[in-house]
Amino acid sequence: MDLALRPEASVVLVALVLVVYFEMTANNFLTDANLQTLSQFVAAPVILACGEIMLLICREIDLSVGQVFALAPFVMEKAYNAGLPVVGAIVAALIVCALVGLVIGLITVHLNVPSFITTLGMFFLITGITLTISRGFPADTPNAGVLNNILGGWGYAEFLWALGLVAVMHTVLRHTRWGLHTIATGGNAIAAAEAGINIDRIKIGNFIITSTLGGFCGILEAFRIGSTDPLAGGSNIMFLGVASGVIGGTAIAGGTGTIIGGLVGGIVLGILQDGFTLQGINAFMFDTIIGGAILLAMIANIQMARWRGMRPQ
Amino acid sequence: MTSPKPHTHHTHGSEALRADGIVKRFGSVEALSGVGMHVSFGEMLGILGDNGAGKSTLLKILTGFHQPDAGTIHVNGQQQTLNSVDRARSLGIECVYQDLALVNGLSIYHNMFLNRELVRSGPFRLLNHRAMRQRAMDALADIGVNIPNVDQEVGRLSGGQRQAIAVARAVHSDARILLLDEPLAAMGAREAGQIISLIERLKARGDIAIVMIAHNYAQTLEVCDRVMLMQHGTVTYESHAAETSPAELLEIVRREYREMRGG
């Protein structure tokens, strides 16, 4: 396919324009120190986007993934203190996260509660659980030697994990039956069911994937920072994940989406945050400018997609 | 995709599908009161009638979606109970709906292989895009549908092309009794012409039986070998297409309206 016609093309262009702009207007944009900071801005939203994109494609959403993000390091700490080795503690935390996704999926699919509401409930419920088991105090991340560096201690580690997860989830979406059936479930649930696809299973599975990725992302952050605050993550990181996917070209109405687009969308958001910080924008104005920039980037993206759609095949 | 099975019974002229004395009630409403129909391989039956005449109910009984309250169904000469869509499908009965069947966001070849995808050997069972693309092109060429690029998203196709893809998918999955639900509805003359010639090519193969539900008398008489007219849950008229005319069918319906007005 013509490279310029790919859905990710327009948002890649937006990212390049932003890089050029900040390189020209801010000092030190393309320096190793800043790229490291930028990569840390970008990693978490991109990892969360991988799950949210799968859910958006099958017409669901998870508002509680930022809460699972905060819960996972505390479960890991409890398991570690209970005597499990670090890797075992991580696995235990991920299993708990997967169970959260399973519960969300079962309530949404079998009790017909819209996922917006299911996960809104989960949002508060998990916040309460995290605050309770932490008693409101931050948790220290276990010290596991070289594993700490691999899991986020080294400057670019979290970003490399994000890239790896993007590669895996891109393959799942484009090159497995699971991905195809996810698109079919969101694109035309009747046709998918008629063809014999178990759309309940697809949705529940994608809730599990999203929660597990959210928990893993929280664990990576815990290893990067060295401790975890019970109020880490939350709605802010969740919305950055959803926004990365949507800016990257995933339709909120379901049926289409791209993981690679989510990566580029996350990079665009990261560049905006990082670039404006370098420029020394007034802290009070910061969110206003970010919001306006997101709107502008989206308008440009949609206009380009429209222009692309009008071109003869 | 299923491997080709020997179609020993599917010989031209032998009876593919037969329904006798079909009765279907929904609460106190009798939607079908003793309807019969039959169609042979290599033959095309058109079912005409107004909304509420019972055409769709009959179709849903033949696809196994509804179960009749009375009556018998024979497939390939053997009495069968079509108690589910899967059961009917396993007997080679497939219904093609114009708009419900395809996923817009997926390519033509993905749609043709939906839930029957070809995967590569190996632990990850990755999709074999190349093989599916090639087989989809072959399947379309096989029934004479000219689509240059099977990578195109189905959402960008015209109604006629979508209908052709849906028909091709059914035929390719070994359906030998095709039920077409309003295949020419909302279609321009040129597109309708393309679908009609596709249907005629399928009919000419001799191993496929086609039942078409339609509104348009002239079109139906043009493509079908036989037609039957349904009114109020019964078959009121049946004829070879060559032996009747739109005017005659219209007159039967008009007579009924006059009676209903108490004239």
XYZ file of C-alpha atoms in Angstrom:
576
model
C 0.000 0.000 0.000
C 1.111 3.524 -0.736
C 2.907 4.713 2.410
C 1.297 8.159 2.296
C -2.147 6.548 2.337
C -1.668 4.646 5.579
C -3.893 5.927 8.399
C -0.855 6.625 10.577
C 0.752 8.857 7.948
C -0.924 12.109 8.949
C -0.095 11.821 12.649
C 3.523 10.960 11.790
C 3.627 14.200 9.836
C 2.210 16.113 12.828
C 4.919 14.572 15.044
C 7.677 15.573 12.602
C 6.376 19.149 12.372
C 6.388 19.367 16.176
C 9.957 18.034 16.388
C 11.153 20.636 13.883
C 9.240 23.393 15.680
C 10.636 22.615 19.142
C 14.133 22.002 17.815
C 14.051 25.484 16.319
C 12.390 27.319 19.213
C 13.637 25.518 22.328
C 17.246 24.855 23.278
C 18.346 21.279 23.932
C 15.330 19.555 22.383
C 17.281 16.873 20.517
C 19.792 16.093 23.251
C 20.322 12.745 24.924
C 19.155 14.037 28.303
C 15.962 15.472 26.869
C 15.232 12.468 24.660
C 15.503 10.314 27.772
C 12.987 12.521 29.573
C 10.765 12.489 26.501
C 10.933 8.689 26.254
C 9.735 8.488 29.873
C 6.835 10.846 29.164
C 5.829 8.703 26.216
C 6.241 5.146 27.492
C 3.319 4.839 29.913
C 0.607 6.385 27.681
C 1.764 4.194 24.793
C 1.610 0.972 26.837
C -1.871 1.853 28.128
C -2.909 2.825 24.594
C -2.071 -0.703 23.360
C -4.893 -2.067 25.526
C -7.338 0.806 25.116
C -7.018 0.614 21.310
C -8.053 -3.059 21.375
C -11.048 -2.118 23.545
C -11.999 0.925 21.463
C -11.907 -1.237 18.324
C -14.458 -3.639 19.835
C -16.547 -0.684 21.088
C -15.551 -0.753 24.737
C -13.372 1.406 26.988
C -11.573 0.970 30.312
C -11.599 4.060 32.535
C -10.019 2.186 35.456
C -6.709 1.223 33.855
C -4.914 4.090 35.638
C -6.134 2.648 38.951
C -4.815 -0.827 38.117
C -1.561 0.966 37.204
C -1.341 2.189 40.821
C -2.598 -1.045 42.407
C -0.070 -3.396 40.761
C 3.110 -2.103 42.507
C 1.414 -2.444 45.905
C 0.360 -6.025 45.194
C 3.937 -6.686 44.053
C 5.323 -5.167 47.260
C 2.944 -7.229 49.451
C 3.849 -10.439 47.599
C 7.566 -9.625 47.852
C 7.325 -8.924 51.561
C 5.399 -12.175 51.961
C 8.483 -14.020 50.700
C 8.058 -14.378 46.934
C 11.089 -13.603 44.734
C 10.804 -10.405 42.698
C 9.771 -12.162 39.502
C 7.180 -14.184 41.411
C 5.868 -11.002 43.013
C 5.538 -9.374 39.578
C 3.670 -12.397 38.229
C 1.347 -12.357 41.262
C 0.611 -8.668 40.666
C -0.104 -9.284 36.972
C -2.482 -12.134 37.838
C -4.421 -9.820 40.149
C -4.596 -7.234 37.330
C -5.796 -9.884 34.871
C -8.523 -10.865 37.355
C -9.633 -7.231 37.561
C -9.959 -7.251 33.750
C -11.888 -10.517 33.907
C -14.357 -9.078 36.436
C -14.830 -5.923 34.326
C -15.395 -8.078 31.257
C -17.879 -10.430 32.933
C -19.931 -7.562 34.382
C -19.927 -5.689 31.070
C -20.704 -8.620 28.797
C -22.927 -10.861 30.905
C -24.753 -8.295 33.032
C -25.039 -5.818 30.139
C -23.562 -2.882 32.039
C -21.902 -0.423 29.602
C -18.130 -0.604 30.077
C -18.045 3.158 30.643
C -20.091 2.556 33.805
C -18.453 -0.749 34.843
C -15.007 0.784 34.739
C -16.162 4.040 36.322
C -17.257 1.925 39.289
C -13.967 0.027 39.192
C -12.132 3.356 39.111
C -13.347 4.303 42.603
C -13.357 0.745 43.907
C -9.696 0.130 43.053
C -8.640 3.573 44.300
C -10.156 2.611 47.643
C -8.450 -0.781 47.667
C -5.044 0.721 46.864
C -5.414 3.375 49.574
C -6.527 0.713 52.060
C -3.721 -1.771 51.480
C -1.098 1.009 51.347
C -2.653 2.877 54.309
C -1.911 5.936 52.198
C 1.870 5.524 52.286
C 4.128 5.072 49.258
C 5.665 1.634 48.697
C 9.354 1.078 48.040
C 10.114 -0.940 44.946
C 11.925 -4.228 45.736
C 15.630 -4.170 44.973
C 16.445 -6.876 42.447
C 19.862 -5.846 41.189
C 20.237 -5.872 37.420
C 16.538 -6.641 36.994
C 15.794 -3.134 38.283
C 17.664 -1.642 35.356
C 15.959 -3.877 32.831
C 12.518 -3.118 34.280
C 12.796 0.636 34.080
C 15.851 1.721 36.027
C 17.890 2.407 32.890
C 16.900 5.654 31.144
C 15.378 4.184 28.010
C 14.232 0.860 29.510
C 10.556 1.745 29.854
C 10.427 3.129 26.323
C 12.020 -0.050 24.944
C 9.385 -2.077 26.779
C 6.753 0.156 25.209
C 8.231 -0.449 21.743
C 8.336 -4.199 22.364
C 4.722 -4.265 23.554
C 3.685 -2.169 20.545
C 5.340 -4.734 18.264
C 3.560 -7.606 20.020
C 0.140 -5.924 20.078
C 0.489 -4.754 16.470
C 1.123 -8.366 15.490
C -1.848 -9.520 17.555
C -4.127 -6.952 15.889
C -2.992 -7.388 12.292
C -1.680 -10.925 12.068
C -3.764 -13.134 14.344
C -7.345 -14.332 14.283
C -7.821 -12.609 17.657
C -7.086 -9.200 16.124
C -9.273 -9.826 13.104
C -12.145 -10.954 15.310
C -11.685 -7.875 17.499
C -12.138 -5.661 14.431
C -15.127 -7.728 13.281
C -16.741 -7.506 16.744
C -16.558 -3.711 16.708
C -17.251 -3.287 13.008
C -20.347 -5.474 12.727
C -21.230 -7.531 15.793
C -24.152 -9.239 14.021
C -22.000 -10.367 11.112
C -19.256 -11.504 13.482
C -21.696 -13.554 15.559
C -23.319 -14.920 12.381
C -19.899 -16.121 11.248
C -19.559 -17.969 14.555
C -17.196 -15.587 16.360
C -17.704 -15.576 20.140
C -17.860 -11.809 20.598
C -18.267 -12.071 24.401
C -14.972 -13.941 24.617
C -13.237 -11.337 22.430
C -14.425 -8.471 24.615
C -13.580 -10.148 27.926
C -10.140 -11.069 26.583
C -9.426 -7.501 25.587
C -10.453 -6.236 29.042
C -7.969 -8.717 30.523
C -5.218 -7.584 28.123
C -5.852 -3.921 28.983
C -5.802 -4.396 32.763
C -2.697 -6.585 32.604
C -0.856 -4.041 30.446
C -1.950 -1.305 32.863
C -0.564 -3.225 35.829
C 2.689 -4.030 34.029
C 3.098 -0.363 33.135
C 2.637 0.618 36.791
C 5.308 -1.911 37.771
C 7.747 -0.493 35.184
C 7.162 3.011 36.588
C 7.746 1.660 40.112
C 11.147 0.297 39.037
C 12.047 3.542 37.259
C 11.126 5.823 40.152
C 12.048 3.454 42.990
C 8.781 3.880 44.873
C 5.061 4.159 44.155
C 2.542 6.639 45.463
C -0.948 5.182 46.070
C -2.368 8.071 44.032
C -0.037 7.466 41.053
C -1.492 6.971 37.604
C -5.213 7.612 37.887
C -7.432 9.317 35.375
C -4.601 11.462 33.998
C -2.521 8.529 32.736
C -5.663 6.716 31.552
C -6.802 9.687 29.466
C -3.301 10.085 28.022
C -3.520 6.430 26.930
C -6.960 6.851 25.339
C -5.883 10.162 23.755
C -2.760 8.519 22.277
C -4.945 5.930 20.581
C -7.492 8.415 19.293
C -4.866 10.907 18.067
C -3.178 7.976 16.329
C -6.290 7.293 14.312
C -8.362 4.785 16.293
C -12.059 5.526 15.912
C -13.954 5.989 19.179
C -16.957 4.414 17.377
C -15.121 1.099 16.978
C -14.315 -1.134 14.048
C -10.987 0.438 13.092
C -7.763 1.265 14.845
C -3.996 0.974 14.738
C -1.463 0.158 17.434
C 1.350 1.895 15.533
C -0.867 4.990 15.413
C -1.189 4.782 19.205
C 2.606 4.811 19.492
C 2.879 7.902 17.308
C -0.064 9.520 19.112
C 1.706 8.975 22.442
C 4.887 10.478 21.000
C 2.956 13.559 19.816
C 1.496 14.051 23.313
C 4.940 13.551 24.862
C 6.579 16.044 22.500
C 3.919 18.634 23.335
C 4.403 18.234 27.095
C 8.163 18.087 26.925
C 8.525 20.856 24.326
C 6.367 23.321 26.196
C 8.204 22.524 29.417
C 11.531 23.305 27.690
C 10.092 26.553 26.378
C 9.286 27.492 29.961
C 5.563 27.987 29.469
C 3.766 29.339 32.536
C 2.651 26.384 34.642
C -0.897 27.723 34.926
C -1.176 27.997 31.149
C 0.300 24.581 30.533
C -2.870 22.467 30.428
C -4.665 25.072 28.330
C -1.934 24.936 25.716
C -1.761 21.141 25.788
C -5.540 20.934 25.348
C -5.503 23.374 22.448
C -2.620 21.522 20.841
C -4.456 18.188 21.124
C -7.495 19.729 19.437
C -5.347 21.233 16.671
C -3.496 17.961 16.110
C -6.808 16.079 15.917
C -8.364 18.575 13.496
C -5.303 18.357 11.257
C -5.379 14.572 11.479
C -9.063 14.269 10.584
C -8.802 16.788 7.747
C -5.929 14.822 6.266
C -7.845 11.561 6.620
C -10.773 13.174 4.775
C -8.460 14.389 2.032
C -7.018 10.885 1.833
C -10.479 9.338 1.598
C -11.369 11.564 -1.358
C -8.418 10.444 -3.406
C -9.273 7.915 -6.075
C -8.325 4.369 -5.213
C -12.136 -23.270 4.617
C -13.785 -26.614 4.112
C -12.253 -28.960 1.629
C -14.340 -29.846 -1.402
C -16.757 -32.637 -0.572
C -18.215 -34.977 -3.128
C -21.601 -33.569 -4.063
C -23.176 -36.785 -5.177
C -26.734 -35.601 -4.569
C -26.247 -32.201 -6.095
C -27.083 -33.195 -9.598
C -28.936 -30.878 -11.897
C -32.688 -31.275 -11.569
C -32.795 -33.296 -8.363
C -34.734 -31.768 -5.511
C -32.606 -29.681 -3.148
C -35.077 -28.311 -0.650
C -38.729 -29.001 0.003
C -41.093 -27.679 2.688
C -44.660 -28.936 3.163
C -47.497 -27.657 5.313
C -45.363 -25.201 7.257
C -47.282 -23.486 10.066
C -45.742 -20.813 12.288
C -47.510 -18.907 15.047
C -46.227 -15.984 17.094
C -48.592 -15.873 20.056
C -52.076 -15.552 18.585
C -50.828 -14.444 15.164
C -50.491 -17.140 12.530
C -47.649 -15.923 10.316
C -47.638 -19.016 8.095
C -50.699 -21.244 7.645
C -49.616 -24.306 5.751
C -46.993 -23.087 3.280
C -45.234 -25.388 0.837
C -42.272 -24.733 -1.456
C -39.650 -26.687 -3.333
C -36.546 -25.928 -5.373
C -34.119 -28.112 -7.338
C -30.413 -27.873 -8.081
C -29.837 -25.660 -11.073
C -33.171 -23.963 -10.472
C -34.147 -20.583 -9.112
C -37.356 -19.916 -7.201
C -38.631 -16.393 -6.613
C -40.889 -15.680 -3.630
C -42.968 -12.537 -4.052
C -45.354 -10.830 -1.668
C -46.026 -7.689 0.309
C -44.581 -6.883 3.709
C -46.199 -9.123 6.285
C -47.064 -11.833 3.756
C -44.777 -14.275 5.586
C -41.786 -14.339 3.204
C -39.242 -13.472 5.884
C -40.759 -15.923 8.364
C -40.513 -18.701 5.779
C -36.911 -17.700 5.048
C -36.026 -17.796 8.748
C -37.530 -21.285 9.040
C -35.476 -22.478 6.067
C -32.280 -21.071 7.652
C -33.028 -22.797 10.971
C -33.517 -19.506 12.813
C -37.199 -20.181 13.574
C -38.711 -23.624 14.123
C -42.109 -24.355 12.535
C -45.112 -25.366 14.670
C -46.117 -27.905 12.031
C -44.895 -29.166 8.685
C -41.921 -31.041 7.280
C -38.699 -30.042 5.568
C -36.673 -32.234 3.213
C -33.087 -31.413 2.265
C -31.560 -33.478 -0.545
C -34.564 -35.794 -0.344
C -34.129 -36.565 3.352
C -36.397 -35.256 6.078
C -34.522 -32.911 8.387
C -35.199 -30.861 11.504
C -33.563 -27.473 11.060
C -33.281 -26.655 14.749
C -30.438 -24.153 14.434
C -28.695 -21.947 11.906
C -25.593 -24.105 12.307
C -27.604 -27.231 11.525
C -29.035 -25.701 8.349
C -25.586 -24.468 7.373
C -24.082 -27.918 7.844
C -26.668 -29.173 5.339
C -25.447 -26.579 2.834
C -28.185 -23.996 3.366
C -26.895 -20.439 3.566
C -28.788 -17.149 3.603
C -27.134 -14.079 2.104
C -28.254 -10.763 3.570
C -27.227 -7.657 1.730
C -26.052 -5.503 4.597
C -25.748 -7.686 7.660
C -23.151 -10.066 6.338
C -19.956 -8.056 5.934
C -17.576 -6.130 8.217
C -16.852 -2.723 6.697
C -13.481 -2.161 8.357
C -12.006 -5.392 6.999
C -10.649 -6.128 3.559
C -12.514 -8.225 1.003
C -10.335 -11.274 1.568
C -10.622 -11.028 5.365
C -14.392 -10.893 5.014
C -14.427 -13.917 2.747
C -12.487 -15.888 5.351
C -14.167 -14.445 8.464
C -13.830 -17.024 11.265
C -12.402 -19.537 8.789
C -9.035 -17.801 8.489
C -6.028 -19.648 7.145
C -3.106 -19.622 9.564
C 0.525 -20.527 9.151
C 1.948 -23.482 10.979
C 3.993 -22.643 14.045
C 3.294 -21.775 17.666
C 1.861 -18.301 16.981
C -0.643 -19.373 14.332
C -0.156 -16.123 12.439
C -2.584 -15.322 9.640
C -1.582 -16.517 6.205
C -2.540 -13.340 4.366
C -0.963 -14.427 1.097
C -2.871 -17.701 0.858
C -6.179 -16.050 1.810
C -5.648 -13.262 -0.725
C -4.906 -15.770 -3.476
C -7.829 -18.063 -2.641
C -10.214 -15.116 -2.383
C -9.143 -13.942 -5.859
C -9.596 -17.471 -7.204
C -13.023 -17.825 -5.596
C -14.196 -14.522 -7.037
C -12.796 -15.321 -10.470
C -14.440 -18.739 -10.248
C -17.919 -17.226 -10.190
C -16.964 -14.429 -12.561
C -16.872 -11.495 -10.144
C -14.395 -8.904 -11.345
C -12.753 -7.211 -8.350
C -9.217 -6.028 -9.093
C -7.989 -5.662 -5.513
C -9.097 -7.959 -2.675
C -7.164 -5.777 -0.188
C -9.813 -3.085 -0.520
C -11.943 -2.400 2.530
C -15.476 -3.679 2.075
C -16.854 -0.349 3.344
C -15.613 1.327 0.175
C -17.451 -1.008 -2.170
C -20.789 -0.412 -3.852
C -23.928 -2.278 -2.795
C -23.635 -4.570 -5.802
C -20.023 -5.450 -5.090
C -20.839 -6.158 -1.447
C -23.669 -8.442 -2.504
C -21.337 -10.262 -4.885
C -18.756 -10.745 -2.131
C -21.398 -12.110 0.252
C -22.634 -14.549 -2.416
C -19.079 -15.591 -3.270
C -18.353 -16.257 0.381
C -21.413 -18.486 0.729
C -20.605 -20.458 -2.424
C -16.956 -20.763 -1.474
C -17.915 -22.174 1.938
C -19.762 -25.005 0.187
C -23.301 -23.661 0.450
C -25.379 -25.389 -2.227
C -28.799 -24.015 -1.286
C -28.617 -20.227 -1.425
C -31.346 -18.101 0.093
C -31.057 -14.516 -1.163
C -32.917 -11.899 0.874
C -33.843 -8.984 -1.402
C -30.563 -9.203 -3.329
C -31.523 -6.430 -5.740
C -33.030 -3.976 -3.253
C -31.658 -0.436 -3.276
C -29.555 -1.111 -6.340
C -29.198 0.812 -9.577
C -30.045 -0.840 -12.898
C -26.413 -1.494 -13.853
C -25.538 -3.022 -10.466
C -28.714 -5.102 -10.438
C -27.716 -6.327 -13.894
C -24.329 -7.461 -12.579
C -25.898 -9.377 -9.705
C -28.449 -10.956 -12.027
C -25.715 -12.211 -14.328
C -23.797 -13.546 -11.305
C -26.910 -15.411 -10.177
C -27.378 -16.784 -13.676
C -23.808 -18.070 -13.778
C -24.355 -19.821 -10.440
C -27.578 -21.343 -11.746
C -25.827 -22.561 -14.884
C -23.399 -24.604 -12.788
C -26.294 -26.935 -12.061
C -25.201 -27.831 -8.511
C -26.707 -24.856 -6.712
C -30.346 -24.214 -5.835
C -31.366 -20.593 -5.351
C -34.349 -19.108 -3.541
C -34.792 -15.375 -3.902
C -37.119 -13.156 -1.916
C -38.093 -9.988 -3.728
C -40.564 -7.152 -4.205
C -40.035 -6.340 -7.856
C -42.260 -8.518 -10.073
C -40.571 -7.735 -13.400
C -37.035 -8.368 -12.135
C -38.053 -11.575 -10.391
C -39.806 -12.973 -13.452
C -36.729 -12.067 -15.483
C -34.248 -14.095 -13.395
C -36.288 -16.888 -11.787
C -37.466 -20.158 -13.288
C -40.513 -20.318 -11.056
C -42.268 -17.799 -8.875
C -44.715 -18.077 -6.010
C -46.826 -15.323 -4.544
C -47.444 -15.211 -0.796
C -50.338 -13.371 0.832
C -51.368 -13.498 4.494
C -49.213 -16.484 5.297
C -50.330 -18.680 2.425
C -49.151 -19.321 -1.115
C -51.881 -17.901 -3.354
C -50.286 -18.399 -6.742
C -47.479 -20.428 -8.243
C -46.269 -20.562 -11.830
C -43.342 -21.017 -14.161
C -41.897 -17.595 -14.801
C -42.349 -17.955 -18.536
C -46.063 -18.628 -18.149
C -47.050 -15.524 -16.236
C -46.498 -11.780 -16.354
C -46.146 -8.837 -13.955
C -49.630 -7.759 -15.040
C -51.143 -11.092 -14.032
C -49.416 -11.051 -10.627
C -50.472 -7.468 -10.072
C -54.060 -8.350 -10.892
C -54.078 -11.079 -8.225
C -52.835 -8.654 -5.604
C -55.263 -5.955 -6.757
C -58.175 -8.384 -6.476
C -57.190 -9.075 -2.894
C -57.134 -5.371 -2.002
C -60.600 -4.948 -3.481
C -61.880 -7.840 -1.368
C -60.320 -6.390 1.738
C -62.068 -3.087 1.135
C -65.285 -5.108 1.066
C -65.906 -4.318 -2.622
